[in-house]
PDB file of C-alpha atoms in Angstrom:
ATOM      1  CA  UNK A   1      69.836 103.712 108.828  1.00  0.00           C
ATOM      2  CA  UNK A   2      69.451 101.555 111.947  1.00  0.00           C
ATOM      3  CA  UNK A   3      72.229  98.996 112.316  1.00  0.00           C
ATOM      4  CA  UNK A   4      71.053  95.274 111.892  1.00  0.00           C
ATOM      5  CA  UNK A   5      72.480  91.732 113.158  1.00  0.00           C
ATOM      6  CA  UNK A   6      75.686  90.323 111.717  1.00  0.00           C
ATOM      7  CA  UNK A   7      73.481  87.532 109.542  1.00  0.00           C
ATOM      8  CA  UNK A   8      70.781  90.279 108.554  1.00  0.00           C
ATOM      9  CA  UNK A   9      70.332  93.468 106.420  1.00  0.00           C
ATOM     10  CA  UNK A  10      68.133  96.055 107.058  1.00  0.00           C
ATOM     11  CA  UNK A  11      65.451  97.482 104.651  1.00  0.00           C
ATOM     12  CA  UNK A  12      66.600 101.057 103.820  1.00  0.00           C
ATOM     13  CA  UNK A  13      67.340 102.578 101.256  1.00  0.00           C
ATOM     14  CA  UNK A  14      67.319 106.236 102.796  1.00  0.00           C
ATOM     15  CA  UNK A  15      70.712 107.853 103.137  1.00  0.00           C
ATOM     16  CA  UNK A  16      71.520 109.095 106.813  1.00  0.00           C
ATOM     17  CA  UNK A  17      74.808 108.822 108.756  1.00  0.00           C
ATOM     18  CA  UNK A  18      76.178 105.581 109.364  1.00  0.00           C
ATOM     19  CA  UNK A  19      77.608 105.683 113.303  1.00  0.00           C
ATOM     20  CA  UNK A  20      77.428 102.100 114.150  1.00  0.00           C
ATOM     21  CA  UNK A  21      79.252  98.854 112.739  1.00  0.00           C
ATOM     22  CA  UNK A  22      77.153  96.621 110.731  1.00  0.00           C
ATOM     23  CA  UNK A  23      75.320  94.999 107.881  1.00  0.00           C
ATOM     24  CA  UNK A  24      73.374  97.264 105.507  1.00  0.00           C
ATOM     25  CA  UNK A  25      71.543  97.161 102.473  1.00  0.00           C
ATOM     26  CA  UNK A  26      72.064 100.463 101.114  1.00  0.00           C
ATOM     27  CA  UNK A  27      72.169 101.846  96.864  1.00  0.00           C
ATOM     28  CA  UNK A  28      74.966 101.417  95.517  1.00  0.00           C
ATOM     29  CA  UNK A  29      75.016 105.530  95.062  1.00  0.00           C
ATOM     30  CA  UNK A  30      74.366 105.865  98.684  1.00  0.00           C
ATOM     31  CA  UNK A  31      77.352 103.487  99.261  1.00  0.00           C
ATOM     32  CA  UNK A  32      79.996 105.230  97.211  1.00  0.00           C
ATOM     33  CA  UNK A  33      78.968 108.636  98.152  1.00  0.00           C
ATOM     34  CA  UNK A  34      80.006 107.487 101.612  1.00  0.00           C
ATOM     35  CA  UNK A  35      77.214 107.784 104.305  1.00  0.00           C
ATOM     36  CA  UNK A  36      79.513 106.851 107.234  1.00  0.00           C
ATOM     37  CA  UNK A  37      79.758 109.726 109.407  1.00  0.00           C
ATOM     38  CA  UNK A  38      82.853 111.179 109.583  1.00  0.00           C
ATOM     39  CA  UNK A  39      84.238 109.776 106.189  1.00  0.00           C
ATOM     40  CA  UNK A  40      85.179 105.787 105.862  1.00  0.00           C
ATOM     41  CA  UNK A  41      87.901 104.245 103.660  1.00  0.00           C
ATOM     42  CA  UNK A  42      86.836 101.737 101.192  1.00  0.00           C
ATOM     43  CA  UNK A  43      89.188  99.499  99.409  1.00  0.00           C
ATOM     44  CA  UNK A  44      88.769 101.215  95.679  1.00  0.00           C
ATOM     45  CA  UNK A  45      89.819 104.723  97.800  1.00  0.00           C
ATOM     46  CA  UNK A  46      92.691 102.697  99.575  1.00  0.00           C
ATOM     47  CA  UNK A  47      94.199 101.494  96.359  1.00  0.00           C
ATOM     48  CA  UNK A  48      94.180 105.429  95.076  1.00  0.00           C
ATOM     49  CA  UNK A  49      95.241 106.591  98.618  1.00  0.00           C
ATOM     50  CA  UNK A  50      98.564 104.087  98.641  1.00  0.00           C
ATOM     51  CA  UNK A  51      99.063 105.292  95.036  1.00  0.00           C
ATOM     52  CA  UNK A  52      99.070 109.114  95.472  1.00  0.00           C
ATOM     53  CA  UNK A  53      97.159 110.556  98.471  1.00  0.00           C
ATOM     54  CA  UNK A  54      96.978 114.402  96.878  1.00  0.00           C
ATOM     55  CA  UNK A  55      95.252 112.566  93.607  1.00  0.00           C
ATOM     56  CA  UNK A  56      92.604 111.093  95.437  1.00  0.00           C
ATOM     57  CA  UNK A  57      91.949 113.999  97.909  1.00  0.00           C
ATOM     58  CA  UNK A  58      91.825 115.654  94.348  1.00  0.00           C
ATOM     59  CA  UNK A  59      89.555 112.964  92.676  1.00  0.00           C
ATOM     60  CA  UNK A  60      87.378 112.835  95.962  1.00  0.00           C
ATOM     61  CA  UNK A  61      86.236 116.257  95.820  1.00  0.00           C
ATOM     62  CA  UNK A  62      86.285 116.373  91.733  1.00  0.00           C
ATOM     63  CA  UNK A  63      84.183 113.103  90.551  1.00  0.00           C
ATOM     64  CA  UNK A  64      84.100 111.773  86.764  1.00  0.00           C
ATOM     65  CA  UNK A  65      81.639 111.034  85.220  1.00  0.00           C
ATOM     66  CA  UNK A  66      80.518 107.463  84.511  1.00  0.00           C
ATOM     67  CA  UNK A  67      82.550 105.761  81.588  1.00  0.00           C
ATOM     68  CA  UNK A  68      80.856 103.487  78.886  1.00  0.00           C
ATOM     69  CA  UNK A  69      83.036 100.419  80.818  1.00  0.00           C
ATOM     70  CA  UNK A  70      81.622 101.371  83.633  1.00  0.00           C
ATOM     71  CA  UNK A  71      78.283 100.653  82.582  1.00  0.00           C
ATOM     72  CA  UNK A  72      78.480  97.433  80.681  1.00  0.00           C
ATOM     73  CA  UNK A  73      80.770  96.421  84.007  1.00  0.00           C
ATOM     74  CA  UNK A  74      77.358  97.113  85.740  1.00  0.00           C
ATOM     75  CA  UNK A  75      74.660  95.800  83.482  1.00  0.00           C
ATOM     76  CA  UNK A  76      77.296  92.525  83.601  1.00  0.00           C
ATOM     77  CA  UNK A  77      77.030  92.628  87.662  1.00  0.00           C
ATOM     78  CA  UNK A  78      73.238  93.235  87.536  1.00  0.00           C
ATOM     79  CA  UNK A  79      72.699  89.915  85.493  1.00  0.00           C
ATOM     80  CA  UNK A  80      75.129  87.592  87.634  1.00  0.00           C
ATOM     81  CA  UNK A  81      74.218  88.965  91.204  1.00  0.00           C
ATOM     82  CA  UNK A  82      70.729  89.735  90.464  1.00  0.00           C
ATOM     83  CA  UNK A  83      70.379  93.112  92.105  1.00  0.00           C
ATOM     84  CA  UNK A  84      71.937  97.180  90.941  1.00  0.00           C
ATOM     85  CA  UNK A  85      70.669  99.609  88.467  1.00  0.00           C
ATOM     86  CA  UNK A  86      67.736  98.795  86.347  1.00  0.00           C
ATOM     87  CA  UNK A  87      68.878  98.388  82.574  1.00  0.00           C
ATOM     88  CA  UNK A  88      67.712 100.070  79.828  1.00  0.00           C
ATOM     89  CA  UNK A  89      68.000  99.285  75.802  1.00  0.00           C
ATOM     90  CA  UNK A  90      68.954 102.292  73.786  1.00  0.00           C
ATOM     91  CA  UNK A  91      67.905 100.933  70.585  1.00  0.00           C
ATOM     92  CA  UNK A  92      70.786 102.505  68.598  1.00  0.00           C
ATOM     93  CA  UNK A  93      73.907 101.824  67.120  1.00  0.00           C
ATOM     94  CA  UNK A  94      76.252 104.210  68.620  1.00  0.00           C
ATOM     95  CA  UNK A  95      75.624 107.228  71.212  1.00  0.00           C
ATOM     96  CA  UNK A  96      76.878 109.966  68.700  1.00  0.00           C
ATOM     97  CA  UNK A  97      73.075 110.884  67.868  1.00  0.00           C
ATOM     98  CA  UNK A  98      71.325 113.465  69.859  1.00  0.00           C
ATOM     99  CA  UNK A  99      68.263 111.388  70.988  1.00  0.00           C
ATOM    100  CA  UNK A 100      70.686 108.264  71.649  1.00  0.00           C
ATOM    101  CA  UNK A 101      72.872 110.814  73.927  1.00  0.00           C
ATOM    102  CA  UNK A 102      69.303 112.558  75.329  1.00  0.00           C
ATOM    103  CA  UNK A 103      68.129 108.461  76.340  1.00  0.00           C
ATOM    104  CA  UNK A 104      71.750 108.148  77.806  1.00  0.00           C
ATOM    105  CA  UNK A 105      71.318 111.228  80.221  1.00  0.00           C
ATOM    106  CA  UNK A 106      67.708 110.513  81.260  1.00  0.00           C
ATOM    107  CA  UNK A 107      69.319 106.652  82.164  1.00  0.00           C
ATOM    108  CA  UNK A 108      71.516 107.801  84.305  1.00  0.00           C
ATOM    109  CA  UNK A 109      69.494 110.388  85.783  1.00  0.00           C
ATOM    110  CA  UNK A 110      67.110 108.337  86.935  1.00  0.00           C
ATOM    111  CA  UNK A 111      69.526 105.789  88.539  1.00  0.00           C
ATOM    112  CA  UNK A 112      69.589 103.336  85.499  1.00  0.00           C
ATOM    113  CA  UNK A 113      72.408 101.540  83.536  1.00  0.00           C
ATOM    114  CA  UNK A 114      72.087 102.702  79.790  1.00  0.00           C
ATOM    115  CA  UNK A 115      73.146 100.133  76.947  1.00  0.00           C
ATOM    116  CA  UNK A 116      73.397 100.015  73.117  1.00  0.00           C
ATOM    117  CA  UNK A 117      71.469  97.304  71.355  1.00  0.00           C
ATOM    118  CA  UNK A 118      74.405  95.716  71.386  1.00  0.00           C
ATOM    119  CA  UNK A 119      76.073  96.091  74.325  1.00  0.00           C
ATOM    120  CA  UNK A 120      72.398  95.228  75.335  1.00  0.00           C
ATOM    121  CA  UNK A 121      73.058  91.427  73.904  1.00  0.00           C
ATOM    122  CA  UNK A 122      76.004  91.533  74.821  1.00  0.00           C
ATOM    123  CA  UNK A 123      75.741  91.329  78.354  1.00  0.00           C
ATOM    124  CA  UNK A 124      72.544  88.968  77.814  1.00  0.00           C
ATOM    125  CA  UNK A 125      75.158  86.475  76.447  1.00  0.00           C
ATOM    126  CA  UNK A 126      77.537  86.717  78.823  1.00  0.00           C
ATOM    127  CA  UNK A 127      75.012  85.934  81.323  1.00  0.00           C
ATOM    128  CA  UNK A 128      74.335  82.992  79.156  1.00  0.00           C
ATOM    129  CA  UNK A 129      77.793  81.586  79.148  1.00  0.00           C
ATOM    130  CA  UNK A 130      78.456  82.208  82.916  1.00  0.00           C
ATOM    131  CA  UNK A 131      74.831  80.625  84.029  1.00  0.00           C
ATOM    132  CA  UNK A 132      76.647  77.420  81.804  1.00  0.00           C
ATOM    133  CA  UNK A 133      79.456  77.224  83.581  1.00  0.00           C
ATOM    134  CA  UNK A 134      79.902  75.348  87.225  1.00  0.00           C
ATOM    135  CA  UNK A 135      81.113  78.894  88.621  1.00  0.00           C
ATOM    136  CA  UNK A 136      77.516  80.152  88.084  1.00  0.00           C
ATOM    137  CA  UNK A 137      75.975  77.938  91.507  1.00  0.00           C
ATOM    138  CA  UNK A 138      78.382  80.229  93.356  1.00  0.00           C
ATOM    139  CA  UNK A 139      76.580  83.116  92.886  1.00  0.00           C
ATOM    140  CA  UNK A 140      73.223  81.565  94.326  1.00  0.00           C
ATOM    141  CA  UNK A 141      71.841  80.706  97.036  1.00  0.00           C
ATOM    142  CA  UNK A 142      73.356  83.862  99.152  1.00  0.00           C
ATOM    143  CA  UNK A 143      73.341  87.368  99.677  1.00  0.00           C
ATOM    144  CA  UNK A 144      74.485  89.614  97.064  1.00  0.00           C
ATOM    145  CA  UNK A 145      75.935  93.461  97.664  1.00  0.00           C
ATOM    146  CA  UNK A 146      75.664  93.428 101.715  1.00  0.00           C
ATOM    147  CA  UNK A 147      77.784  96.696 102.638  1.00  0.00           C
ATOM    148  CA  UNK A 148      79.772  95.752 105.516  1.00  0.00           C
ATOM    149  CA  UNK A 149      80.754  98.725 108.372  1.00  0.00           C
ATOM    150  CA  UNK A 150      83.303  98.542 110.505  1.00  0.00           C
ATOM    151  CA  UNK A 151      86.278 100.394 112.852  1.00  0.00           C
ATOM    152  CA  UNK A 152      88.835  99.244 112.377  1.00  0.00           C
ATOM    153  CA  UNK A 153      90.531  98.140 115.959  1.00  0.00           C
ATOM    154  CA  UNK A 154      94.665  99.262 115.365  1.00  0.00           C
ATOM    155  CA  UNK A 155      93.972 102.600 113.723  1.00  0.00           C
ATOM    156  CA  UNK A 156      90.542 103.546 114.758  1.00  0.00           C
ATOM    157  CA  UNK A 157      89.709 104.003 110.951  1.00  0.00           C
ATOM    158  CA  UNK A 158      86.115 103.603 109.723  1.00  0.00           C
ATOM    159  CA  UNK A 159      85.913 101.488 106.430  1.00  0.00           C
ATOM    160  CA  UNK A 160      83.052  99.932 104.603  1.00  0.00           C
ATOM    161  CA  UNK A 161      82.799  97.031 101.747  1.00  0.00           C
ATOM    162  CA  UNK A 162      80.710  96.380  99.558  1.00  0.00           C
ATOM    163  CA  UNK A 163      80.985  92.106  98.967  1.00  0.00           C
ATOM    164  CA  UNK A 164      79.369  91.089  95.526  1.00  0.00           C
ATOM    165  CA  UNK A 165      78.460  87.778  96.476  1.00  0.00           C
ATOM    166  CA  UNK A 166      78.234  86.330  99.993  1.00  0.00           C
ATOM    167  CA  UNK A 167      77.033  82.379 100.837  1.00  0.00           C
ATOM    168  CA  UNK A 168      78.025  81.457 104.463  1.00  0.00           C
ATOM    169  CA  UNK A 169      81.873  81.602 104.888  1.00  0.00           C
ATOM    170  CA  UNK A 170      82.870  81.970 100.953  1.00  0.00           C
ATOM    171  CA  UNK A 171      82.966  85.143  99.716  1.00  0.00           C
ATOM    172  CA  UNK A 172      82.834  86.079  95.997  1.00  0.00           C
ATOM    173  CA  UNK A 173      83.941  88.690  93.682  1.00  0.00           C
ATOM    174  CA  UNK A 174      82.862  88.499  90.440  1.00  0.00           C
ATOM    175  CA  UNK A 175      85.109  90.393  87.770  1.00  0.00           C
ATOM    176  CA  UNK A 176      84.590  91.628  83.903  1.00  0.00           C
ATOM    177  CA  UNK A 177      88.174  90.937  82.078  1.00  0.00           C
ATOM    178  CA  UNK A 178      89.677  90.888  78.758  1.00  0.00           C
ATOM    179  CA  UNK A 179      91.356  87.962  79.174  1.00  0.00           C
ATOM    180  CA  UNK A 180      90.093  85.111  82.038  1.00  0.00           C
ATOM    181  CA  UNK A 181      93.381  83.404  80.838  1.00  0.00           C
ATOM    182  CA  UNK A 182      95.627  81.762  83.849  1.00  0.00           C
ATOM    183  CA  UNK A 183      98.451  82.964  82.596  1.00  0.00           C
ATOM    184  CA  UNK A 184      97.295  86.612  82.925  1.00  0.00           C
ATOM    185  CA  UNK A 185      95.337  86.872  85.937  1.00  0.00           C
ATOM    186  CA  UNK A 186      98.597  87.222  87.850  1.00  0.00           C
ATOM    187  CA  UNK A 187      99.376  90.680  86.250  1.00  0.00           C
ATOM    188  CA  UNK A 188      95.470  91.700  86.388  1.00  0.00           C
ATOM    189  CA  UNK A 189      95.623  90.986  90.248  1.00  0.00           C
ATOM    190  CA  UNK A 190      98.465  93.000  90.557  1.00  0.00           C
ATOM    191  CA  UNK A 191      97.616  96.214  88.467  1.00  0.00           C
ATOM    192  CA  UNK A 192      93.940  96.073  89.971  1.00  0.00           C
ATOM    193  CA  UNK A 193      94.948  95.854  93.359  1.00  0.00           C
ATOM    194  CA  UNK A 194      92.508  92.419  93.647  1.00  0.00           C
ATOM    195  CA  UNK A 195      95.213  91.205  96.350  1.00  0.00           C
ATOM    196  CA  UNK A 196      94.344  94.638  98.659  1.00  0.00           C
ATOM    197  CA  UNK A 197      90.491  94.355  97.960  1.00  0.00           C
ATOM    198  CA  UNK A 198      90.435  90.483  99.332  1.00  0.00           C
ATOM    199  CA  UNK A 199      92.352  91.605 102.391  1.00  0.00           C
ATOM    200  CA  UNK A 200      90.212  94.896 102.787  1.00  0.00           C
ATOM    201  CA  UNK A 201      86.590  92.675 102.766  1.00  0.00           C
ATOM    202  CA  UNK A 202      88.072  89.744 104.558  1.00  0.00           C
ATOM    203  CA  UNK A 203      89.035  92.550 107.110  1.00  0.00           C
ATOM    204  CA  UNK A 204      85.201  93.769 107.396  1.00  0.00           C
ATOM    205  CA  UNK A 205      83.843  89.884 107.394  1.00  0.00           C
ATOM    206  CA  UNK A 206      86.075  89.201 110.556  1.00  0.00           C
ATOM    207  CA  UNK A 207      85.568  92.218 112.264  1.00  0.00           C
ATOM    208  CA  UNK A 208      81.805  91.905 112.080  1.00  0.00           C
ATOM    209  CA  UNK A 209      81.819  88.173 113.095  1.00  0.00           C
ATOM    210  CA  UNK A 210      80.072  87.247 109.876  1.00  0.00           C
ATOM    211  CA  UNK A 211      82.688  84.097 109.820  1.00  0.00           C
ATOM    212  CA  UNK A 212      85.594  83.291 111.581  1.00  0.00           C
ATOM    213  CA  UNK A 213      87.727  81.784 108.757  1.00  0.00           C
ATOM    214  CA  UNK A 214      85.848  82.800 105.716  1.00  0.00           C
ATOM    215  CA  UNK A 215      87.096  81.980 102.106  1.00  0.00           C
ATOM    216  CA  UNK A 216      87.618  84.490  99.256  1.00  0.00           C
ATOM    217  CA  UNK A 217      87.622  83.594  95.435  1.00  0.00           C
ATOM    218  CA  UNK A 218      87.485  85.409  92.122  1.00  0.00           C
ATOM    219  CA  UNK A 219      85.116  84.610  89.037  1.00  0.00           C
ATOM    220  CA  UNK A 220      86.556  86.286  86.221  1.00  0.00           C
ATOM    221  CA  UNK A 221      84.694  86.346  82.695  1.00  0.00           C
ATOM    222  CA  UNK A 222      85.664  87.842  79.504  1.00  0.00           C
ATOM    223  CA  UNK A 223      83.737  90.425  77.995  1.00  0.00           C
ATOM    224  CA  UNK A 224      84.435  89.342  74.197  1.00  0.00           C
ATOM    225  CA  UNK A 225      82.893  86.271  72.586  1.00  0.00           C
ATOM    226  CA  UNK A 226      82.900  83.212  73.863  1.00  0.00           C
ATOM    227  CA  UNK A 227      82.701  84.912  76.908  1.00  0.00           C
ATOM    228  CA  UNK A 228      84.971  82.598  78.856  1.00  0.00           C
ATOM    229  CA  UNK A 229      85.061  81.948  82.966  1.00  0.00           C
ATOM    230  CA  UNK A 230      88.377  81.454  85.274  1.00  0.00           C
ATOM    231  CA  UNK A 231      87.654  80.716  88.939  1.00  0.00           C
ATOM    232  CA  UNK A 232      90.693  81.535  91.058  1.00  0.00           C
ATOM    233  CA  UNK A 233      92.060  82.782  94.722  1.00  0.00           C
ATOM    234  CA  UNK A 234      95.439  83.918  95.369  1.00  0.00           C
ATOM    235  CA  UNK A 235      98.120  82.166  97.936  1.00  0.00           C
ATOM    236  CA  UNK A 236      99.791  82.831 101.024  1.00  0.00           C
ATOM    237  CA  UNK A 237     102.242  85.459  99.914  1.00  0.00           C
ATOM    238  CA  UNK A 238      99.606  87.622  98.055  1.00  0.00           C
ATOM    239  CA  UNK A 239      96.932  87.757 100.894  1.00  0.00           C
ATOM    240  CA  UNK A 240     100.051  88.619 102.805  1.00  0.00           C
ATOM    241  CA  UNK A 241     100.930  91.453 100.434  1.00  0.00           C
ATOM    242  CA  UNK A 242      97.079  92.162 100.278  1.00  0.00           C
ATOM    243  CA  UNK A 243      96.884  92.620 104.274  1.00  0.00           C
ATOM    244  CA  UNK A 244      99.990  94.736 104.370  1.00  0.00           C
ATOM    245  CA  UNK A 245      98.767  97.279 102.196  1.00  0.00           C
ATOM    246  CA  UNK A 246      95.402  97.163 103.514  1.00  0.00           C
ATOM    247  CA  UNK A 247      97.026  98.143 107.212  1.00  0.00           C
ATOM    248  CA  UNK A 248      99.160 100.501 105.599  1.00  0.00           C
ATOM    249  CA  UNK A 249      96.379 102.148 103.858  1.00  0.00           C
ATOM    250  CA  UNK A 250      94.177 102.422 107.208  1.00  0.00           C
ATOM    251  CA  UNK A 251      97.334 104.537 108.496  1.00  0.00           C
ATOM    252  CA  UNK A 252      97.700 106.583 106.064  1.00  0.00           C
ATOM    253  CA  UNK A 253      93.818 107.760 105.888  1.00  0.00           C
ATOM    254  CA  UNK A 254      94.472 108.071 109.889  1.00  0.00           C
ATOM    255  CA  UNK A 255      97.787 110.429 109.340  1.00  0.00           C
ATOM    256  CA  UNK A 256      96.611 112.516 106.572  1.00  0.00           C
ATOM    257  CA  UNK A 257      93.042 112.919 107.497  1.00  0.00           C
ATOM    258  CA  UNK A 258      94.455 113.892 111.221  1.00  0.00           C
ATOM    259  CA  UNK A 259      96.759 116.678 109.592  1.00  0.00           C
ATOM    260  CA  UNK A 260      94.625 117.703 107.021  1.00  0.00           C
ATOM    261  CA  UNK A 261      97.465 117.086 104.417  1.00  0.00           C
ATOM    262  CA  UNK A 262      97.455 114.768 101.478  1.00  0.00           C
ATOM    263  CA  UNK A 263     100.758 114.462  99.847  1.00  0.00           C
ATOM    264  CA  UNK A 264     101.766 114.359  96.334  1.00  0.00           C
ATOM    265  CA  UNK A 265     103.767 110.913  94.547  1.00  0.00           C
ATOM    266  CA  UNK A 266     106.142 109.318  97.375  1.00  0.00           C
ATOM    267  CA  UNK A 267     109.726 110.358  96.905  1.00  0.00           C
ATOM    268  CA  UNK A 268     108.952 113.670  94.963  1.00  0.00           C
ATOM    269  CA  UNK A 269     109.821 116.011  97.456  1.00  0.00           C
ATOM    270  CA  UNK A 270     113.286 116.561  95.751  1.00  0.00           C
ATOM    271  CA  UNK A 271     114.919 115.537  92.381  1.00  0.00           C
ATOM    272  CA  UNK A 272     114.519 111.793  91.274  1.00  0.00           C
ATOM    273  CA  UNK A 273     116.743 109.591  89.462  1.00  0.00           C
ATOM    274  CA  UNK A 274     115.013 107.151  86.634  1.00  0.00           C
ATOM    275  CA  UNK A 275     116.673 104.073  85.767  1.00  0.00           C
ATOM    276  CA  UNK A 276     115.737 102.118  82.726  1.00  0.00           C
ATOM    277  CA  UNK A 277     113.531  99.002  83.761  1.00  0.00           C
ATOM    278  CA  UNK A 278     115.112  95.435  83.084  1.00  0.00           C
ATOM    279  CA  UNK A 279     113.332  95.224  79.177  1.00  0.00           C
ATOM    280  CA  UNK A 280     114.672  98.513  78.411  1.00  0.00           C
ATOM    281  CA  UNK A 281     118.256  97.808  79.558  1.00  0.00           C
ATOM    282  CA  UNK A 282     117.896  94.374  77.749  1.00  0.00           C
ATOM    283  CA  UNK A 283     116.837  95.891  74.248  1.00  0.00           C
ATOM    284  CA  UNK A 284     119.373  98.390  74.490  1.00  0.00           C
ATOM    285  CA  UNK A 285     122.880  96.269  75.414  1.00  0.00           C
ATOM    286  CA  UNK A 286     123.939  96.215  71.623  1.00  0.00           C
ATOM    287  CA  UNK A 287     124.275 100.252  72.121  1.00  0.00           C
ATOM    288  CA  UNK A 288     126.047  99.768  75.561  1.00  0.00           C
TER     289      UNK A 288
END
């Protein structure tokens, strides 16, 4: 894969090793299979390696399979950014039938994103309703999946990105939810990691000089009827929080990749105390 300018992508889609930084079109399988040379950290592994390093040495070597979320996430993504998998109708109610679990294999074999008939319409609606709203210009007029390569410059670490949505300096990630409600994007930014994913790409966009102060927002839509759109970025204190445990990340990939060791849940080398969390304590004072 030859390495192309900052503001360009190059035409491959033939995995070979990755040794320079850049901008590359690459398949989304060629991508997550990792075809830096050497081994890169992307922000999904980074979120997995800050949680328990031995699980995703473990789940590195061991890959699932893809779940039925996975795909519908995917046929969604295919619809707003325009490019991924082809998708294919399984004209069929469920995938409990032999030749509805036979079409399903042969899908995925040949690189495509399987639906029901009705996840099928499904996704064709939600495409609907997010085309309809005003957050649907910001996914035109750009790039969509440029894989970004880069070193990065305090830890020597290689990491890659793959941006959903790019249009000069704003960058845009475009999420499936259950709920697009304010009031619970906080906790779905904080049990997704979103915060250490926007620091992790911003990282990449800098490093590249793609943009010097580039801008990072979320469009979030609902996978249930009406389908329903939140636009949102988060403030000062969580792209601070995002940046720490991107850096932290980076140094951990460095130390455990250097010593070949991947330890197991932090703080589990000898016994642990567990204290009840603040709801149980609070449901339990009549006892006390």
């Amino acid at each position: 894969i030859a390495r192309s300018a900052p503001d360009s992508l190059t035409n491959s889609r033939i995995a070979a090793a990755i040794t320079e930084p850049g901008v590359y079109d690459l398949a989304p399988e060629v991508y997550h299979a990792d075809p830096v040379a050497g081994g890169s950290l992307s922000a999904s592994a980074a979120k997995k390696l800050l949680a328990c390093p031995a699980r995703y040495r473990y789940e590195l070597t061991h890959p699932k399979p893809p779940k039925k979320e996975l795909d519908l996430g995917h046929a969604a993504h295919r619809l707003a950014l325009g490019v991924g998998a082809e998708l294919v109708e399984v004209e069929a109610d469920n995938w409990r039938t032999v030749a509805a679990q036979a079409a399903k294999a042969a899908a995925h074999a040949a690189g495509k994103t399987p639906l029901l008939s009705s996840e099928w319409a499904q996704v064709q609606a939600m495409h609907d309703a997010l085309a309809a709203h005003w957050a649907g210009h910001l996914l035109r007029g750009g790039c969509a999946e440029q894989v970004l390569v880069w070193r990065d410059e305090a830890t020597g670490v290689w990491c890659r990105a793959m941006l959903d949505y790019r249009r000069g300096a704003r960058i845009v990630d475009y999420k499936t939810t259950s709920s697009a409600a304010p009031s619970d994007l906080d906790d779905a930014v904080a049990r997704f990691g979103y915060d250490l994913q926007r620091a992790f790409y911003l990282d990449g966009v800098i490093a590249l000089g793609l943009v010097e102060d580039p801008a990072f927002i979320f469009v979030a839509q609902e996978k249930e009827p009406p389908y329903l759109v939140s636009v949102f970025q988060l403030d000062a204190d969580y792209a601070a929080i995002g940046a720490a445990k991107a850096r932290r990340a980076r140094e951990m990939w460095r130390d455990c990749t250097a010593a070949g060791v991947w330890p197991g849940y932090p703080g589990t080398e000898d016994v642990i105390t567990i204290s009840p969390p603040r709801w149980a304590r609070n449901r339990s004072e009549e006892y006390i």
